[in-house]
Amino acid sequence: MTKNITIIEGDGIGPEVTRQSVLVLDAIAETFGHEFTYTYCLMGADAIDKTGNPLPDETIESCLNSDAILFGAIGHPKYDNDPSAKVRPEQGLLKLRKSLQLFANIRPVTTYPALHHLSPLKTKNIEDVDFIIFRELTGGIYFGKKEVNAEATQASDDCVYTREEIERVSHLAFQSARTRRKKLTLVDKANVLETSRLWRKVVQEISGQYPDVKVDFLFVDNAAMQIILNPRQFDVILTENMFGDILSDEASVISGSLGLLPSASVGKGNALFEPIHGSYPQATGKDIANPLGSILSAAMLLEHFGLVKEAALVREAVEWTLQNSFVTKDIDPVNFYFTSTIGELIIDYVAGKVPGSLKKENIELRKSTII
Ligand code: IPM
Ligand code: MN
């Protein structure tokens, strides 16, 4: 299979984690006889520094003309602490989502037995947790009219949803539920918000087309609590843009590290794959960031190409590193391996060099221990 992938490394740790994913994709191509070519593009703070624009036109062009997009991370502290900045890195990502009509963001939440001890939640409550969040990505308060008055004493953000916007992401969520445990939970705030009441109405109507899927409804405040109290109850969570943003960060603590969670954004055409973590500026360039969120996003990308065996091998390699405590600093702050070492180990595994032929002592040499 021959595919062209647009790579947007982005800001902070984006480049270093994405580099590992590209190397893993190369190893997969080599092992399975595929050919992946890459076009590198700018977005975010990096793009503002180099071009003045958080999303140069060439980036949109390249995304539209490639088979998939792999993205690293976005954001820089110099903008976070400056609410008056006119141009912001995040505008690049939001505009890209809108331009490519990536209306559904899919965030799977799984747990790894080797990491149970890292979760702030009790092991008995997180065993076998396996759910997936479908977050609407191109509507709602993120994209409504934004206003601030001349004196800057009042500001507003409109939250708007159309029936069609709700329907298209809901169908994807129902279809996913069908392939899983056949349960869908709509998270909204229908006791207060008009948009939420429209979501509830539309989802109730659509559910008639999926009689095999059991639907329930939760207010977002209760959902935030239930994700911590009893996450095993969820199968597919469907929700609007901002609720999905907040709940998916919350859900990441179940796995033990935000650094582990991948995501896929799909829509009318091309799909984009990115870890859910941010640009983690404090770690930039130190080779300590966790590359697994990005590598697992690359696995979702392979699956999107229909390369199911290839994706499964990447996931197996990731699990192998975790089981053998080959982990980055976020997971073990004392005995940890570098970002690039984890990448190398996964590549070795994909190429069939471990566990048999790779000597544990050689791996130990790549370890960093803080005494
Ligand atoms: C995410 C991020 C983005 C969002 C930011 C960077 C605009 O937090 O992908 O979850 O809020 O959607
Ligand atoms: Mn977010």
Tab-separated table of N, CA and C in Angstrom, residues 177-231:
chain	number	residue	atom	x	y	z
A	177	ALA	N	-21.081	2.046	18.688
A	177	ALA	CA	-21.692	1.281	19.789
A	177	ALA	C	-22.116	-0.112	19.303
A	178	ARG	N	-22.585	-0.172	18.096
A	178	ARG	CA	-23.023	-1.454	17.513
A	178	ARG	C	-21.913	-2.489	17.459
A	179	THR	N	-20.671	-1.987	17.250
A	179	THR	CA	-19.542	-2.923	17.154
A	179	THR	C	-18.959	-3.215	18.534
A	180	ARG	N	-19.511	-2.587	19.575
A	180	ARG	CA	-18.944	-2.739	20.912
A	180	ARG	C	-19.977	-3.383	21.844
A	181	ARG	N	-20.199	-2.783	23.025
A	181	ARG	CA	-21.121	-3.386	23.994
A	181	ARG	C	-22.542	-2.829	23.876
A	182	LYS	N	-22.783	-2.073	22.785
A	182	LYS	CA	-24.139	-1.637	22.414
A	182	LYS	C	-24.806	-0.741	23.456
A	183	LYS	N	-23.993	0.175	24.021
A	183	LYS	CA	-24.575	1.127	24.949
A	183	LYS	C	-24.057	2.522	24.601
A	184	LEU	N	-24.967	3.478	24.518
A	184	LEU	CA	-24.550	4.842	24.196
A	184	LEU	C	-25.102	5.786	25.258
A	185	THR	N	-24.215	6.642	25.787
A	185	THR	CA	-24.644	7.623	26.779
A	185	THR	C	-24.477	9.016	26.196
A	186	LEU	N	-25.578	9.744	26.088
A	186	LEU	CA	-25.471	11.139	25.646
A	186	LEU	C	-25.241	12.003	26.882
A	187	VAL	N	-24.170	12.792	26.849
A	187	VAL	CA	-23.887	13.700	27.958
A	187	VAL	C	-24.254	15.118	27.521
A	188	ASP	N	-25.115	15.767	28.305
A	188	ASP	CA	-25.557	17.115	27.950
A	188	ASP	C	-25.907	17.901	29.207
A	189	LYS	N	-26.529	19.046	29.033
A	189	LYS	CA	-27.001	19.827	30.179
A	189	LYS	C	-28.411	20.288	29.814
A	190	ALA	N	-29.258	19.267	29.527
A	190	ALA	CA	-30.589	19.546	28.985
A	190	ALA	C	-31.523	20.179	30.010
A	191	ASN	N	-31.130	20.173	31.292
A	191	ASN	CA	-31.955	20.848	32.296
A	191	ASN	C	-31.748	22.360	32.261
A	192	VAL	N	-30.756	22.832	31.504
A	192	VAL	CA	-30.455	24.268	31.477
A	192	VAL	C	-30.338	24.823	30.047
A	193	LEU	N	-29.680	24.060	29.161
A	193	LEU	CA	-29.320	24.630	27.854
A	193	LEU	C	-30.251	24.195	26.726
A	194	GLU	N	-30.634	25.159	25.905
A	194	GLU	CA	-31.493	24.884	24.753
A	194	GLU	C	-30.785	23.960	23.759
A	195	THR	N	-29.476	24.215	23.532
A	195	THR	CA	-28.728	23.358	22.599
A	195	THR	C	-28.758	21.907	23.092
A	196	SER	N	-28.643	21.707	24.393
A	196	SER	CA	-28.653	20.345	24.940
A	196	SER	C	-30.009	19.687	24.738
A	197	ARG	N	-31.071	20.484	24.845
A	197	ARG	CA	-32.408	19.901	24.627
A	197	ARG	C	-32.546	19.457	23.177
A	198	LEU	N	-31.941	20.212	22.232
A	198	LEU	CA	-31.971	19.795	20.833
A	198	LEU	C	-31.168	18.491	20.649
A	199	TRP	N	-30.000	18.420	21.297
A	199	TRP	CA	-29.189	17.184	21.234
A	199	TRP	C	-30.037	15.993	21.696
A	200	ARG	N	-30.718	16.142	22.829
A	200	ARG	CA	-31.487	15.034	23.398
A	200	ARG	C	-32.582	14.588	22.435
A	201	LYS	N	-33.274	15.595	21.849
A	201	LYS	CA	-34.374	15.307	20.936
A	201	LYS	C	-33.860	14.532	19.717
A	202	VAL	N	-32.794	15.058	19.124
A	202	VAL	CA	-32.258	14.442	17.905
A	202	VAL	C	-31.744	13.027	18.202
A	203	VAL	N	-31.036	12.863	19.316
A	203	VAL	CA	-30.487	11.544	19.643
A	203	VAL	C	-31.621	10.552	19.941
A	204	GLN	N	-32.672	11.033	20.617
A	204	GLN	CA	-33.821	10.142	20.863
A	204	GLN	C	-34.419	9.675	19.536
A	205	GLU	N	-34.556	10.611	18.603
A	205	GLU	CA	-35.120	10.240	17.297
A	205	GLU	C	-34.234	9.229	16.571
A	206	ILE	N	-32.938	9.531	16.521
A	206	ILE	CA	-32.000	8.659	15.794
A	206	ILE	C	-31.952	7.260	16.411
A	207	SER	N	-32.134	7.195	17.725
A	207	SER	CA	-31.987	5.895	18.407
A	207	SER	C	-32.975	4.869	17.840
A	208	GLY	N	-34.078	5.352	17.255
A	208	GLY	CA	-35.047	4.453	16.626
A	208	GLY	C	-34.424	3.631	15.501
A	209	GLN	N	-33.386	4.183	14.863
A	209	GLN	CA	-32.711	3.459	13.776
A	209	GLN	C	-31.706	2.438	14.298
A	210	TYR	N	-31.447	2.475	15.601
A	210	TYR	CA	-30.465	1.551	16.200
A	210	TYR	C	-31.102	0.841	17.394
A	211	PRO	N	-32.144	0.037	17.142
A	211	PRO	CA	-32.884	-0.550	18.261
A	211	PRO	C	-32.031	-1.474	19.135
A	212	ASP	N	-30.915	-1.963	18.571
A	212	ASP	CA	-30.043	-2.860	19.341
A	212	ASP	C	-29.120	-2.099	20.296
A	213	VAL	N	-29.108	-0.763	20.204
A	213	VAL	CA	-28.225	0.020	21.088
A	213	VAL	C	-29.066	0.626	22.218
A	214	LYS	N	-28.615	0.386	23.447
A	214	LYS	CA	-29.321	0.933	24.603
A	214	LYS	C	-28.822	2.362	24.843
A	215	VAL	N	-29.738	3.314	24.927
A	215	VAL	CA	-29.331	4.717	25.070
A	215	VAL	C	-29.690	5.215	26.458
A	216	ASP	N	-28.746	5.923	27.085
A	216	ASP	CA	-29.144	6.659	28.288
A	216	ASP	C	-28.584	8.080	28.244
A	217	PHE	N	-29.056	8.903	29.160
A	217	PHE	CA	-28.747	10.332	29.136
A	217	PHE	C	-28.211	10.746	30.500
A	218	LEU	N	-27.153	11.546	30.479
A	218	LEU	CA	-26.592	12.021	31.747
A	218	LEU	C	-26.309	13.511	31.625
A	219	PHE	N	-26.606	14.260	32.683
A	219	PHE	CA	-26.180	15.655	32.716
A	219	PHE	C	-24.671	15.689	32.929
A	220	VAL	N	-24.046	16.701	32.347
A	220	VAL	CA	-22.579	16.703	32.318
A	220	VAL	C	-21.964	16.756	33.724
A	221	ASP	N	-22.610	17.430	34.652
A	221	ASP	CA	-22.037	17.484	36.002
A	221	ASP	C	-22.050	16.096	36.639
A	222	ASN	N	-23.136	15.378	36.434
A	222	ASN	CA	-23.215	14.007	36.947
A	222	ASN	C	-22.225	13.100	36.210
A	223	ALA	N	-22.103	13.302	34.889
A	223	ALA	CA	-21.178	12.472	34.104
A	223	ALA	C	-19.743	12.643	34.611
A	224	ALA	N	-19.390	13.884	34.951
A	224	ALA	CA	-18.030	14.139	35.456
A	224	ALA	C	-17.787	13.317	36.714
A	225	MET	N	-18.825	13.175	37.527
A	225	MET	CA	-18.703	12.400	38.763
A	225	MET	C	-18.683	10.899	38.457
A	226	GLN	N	-19.561	10.458	37.565
A	226	GLN	CA	-19.662	9.018	37.262
A	226	GLN	C	-18.382	8.465	36.616
A	227	ILE	N	-17.682	9.304	35.837
A	227	ILE	CA	-16.454	8.848	35.179
A	227	ILE	C	-15.402	8.467	36.235
A	228	ILE	N	-15.455	9.127	37.364
A	228	ILE	CA	-14.519	8.819	38.445
A	228	ILE	C	-15.061	7.703	39.340
A	229	LEU	N	-16.379	7.767	39.640
A	229	LEU	CA	-16.964	6.803	40.581
A	229	LEU	C	-17.070	5.402	39.995
A	230	ASN	N	-17.519	5.331	38.738
A	230	ASN	CA	-17.783	4.024	38.155
A	230	ASN	C	-17.588	4.055	36.630
A	231	PRO	N	-16.320	4.170	36.202
A	231	PRO	CA	-16.076	4.330	34.763
A	231	PRO	C	-16.432	3.094	33.945
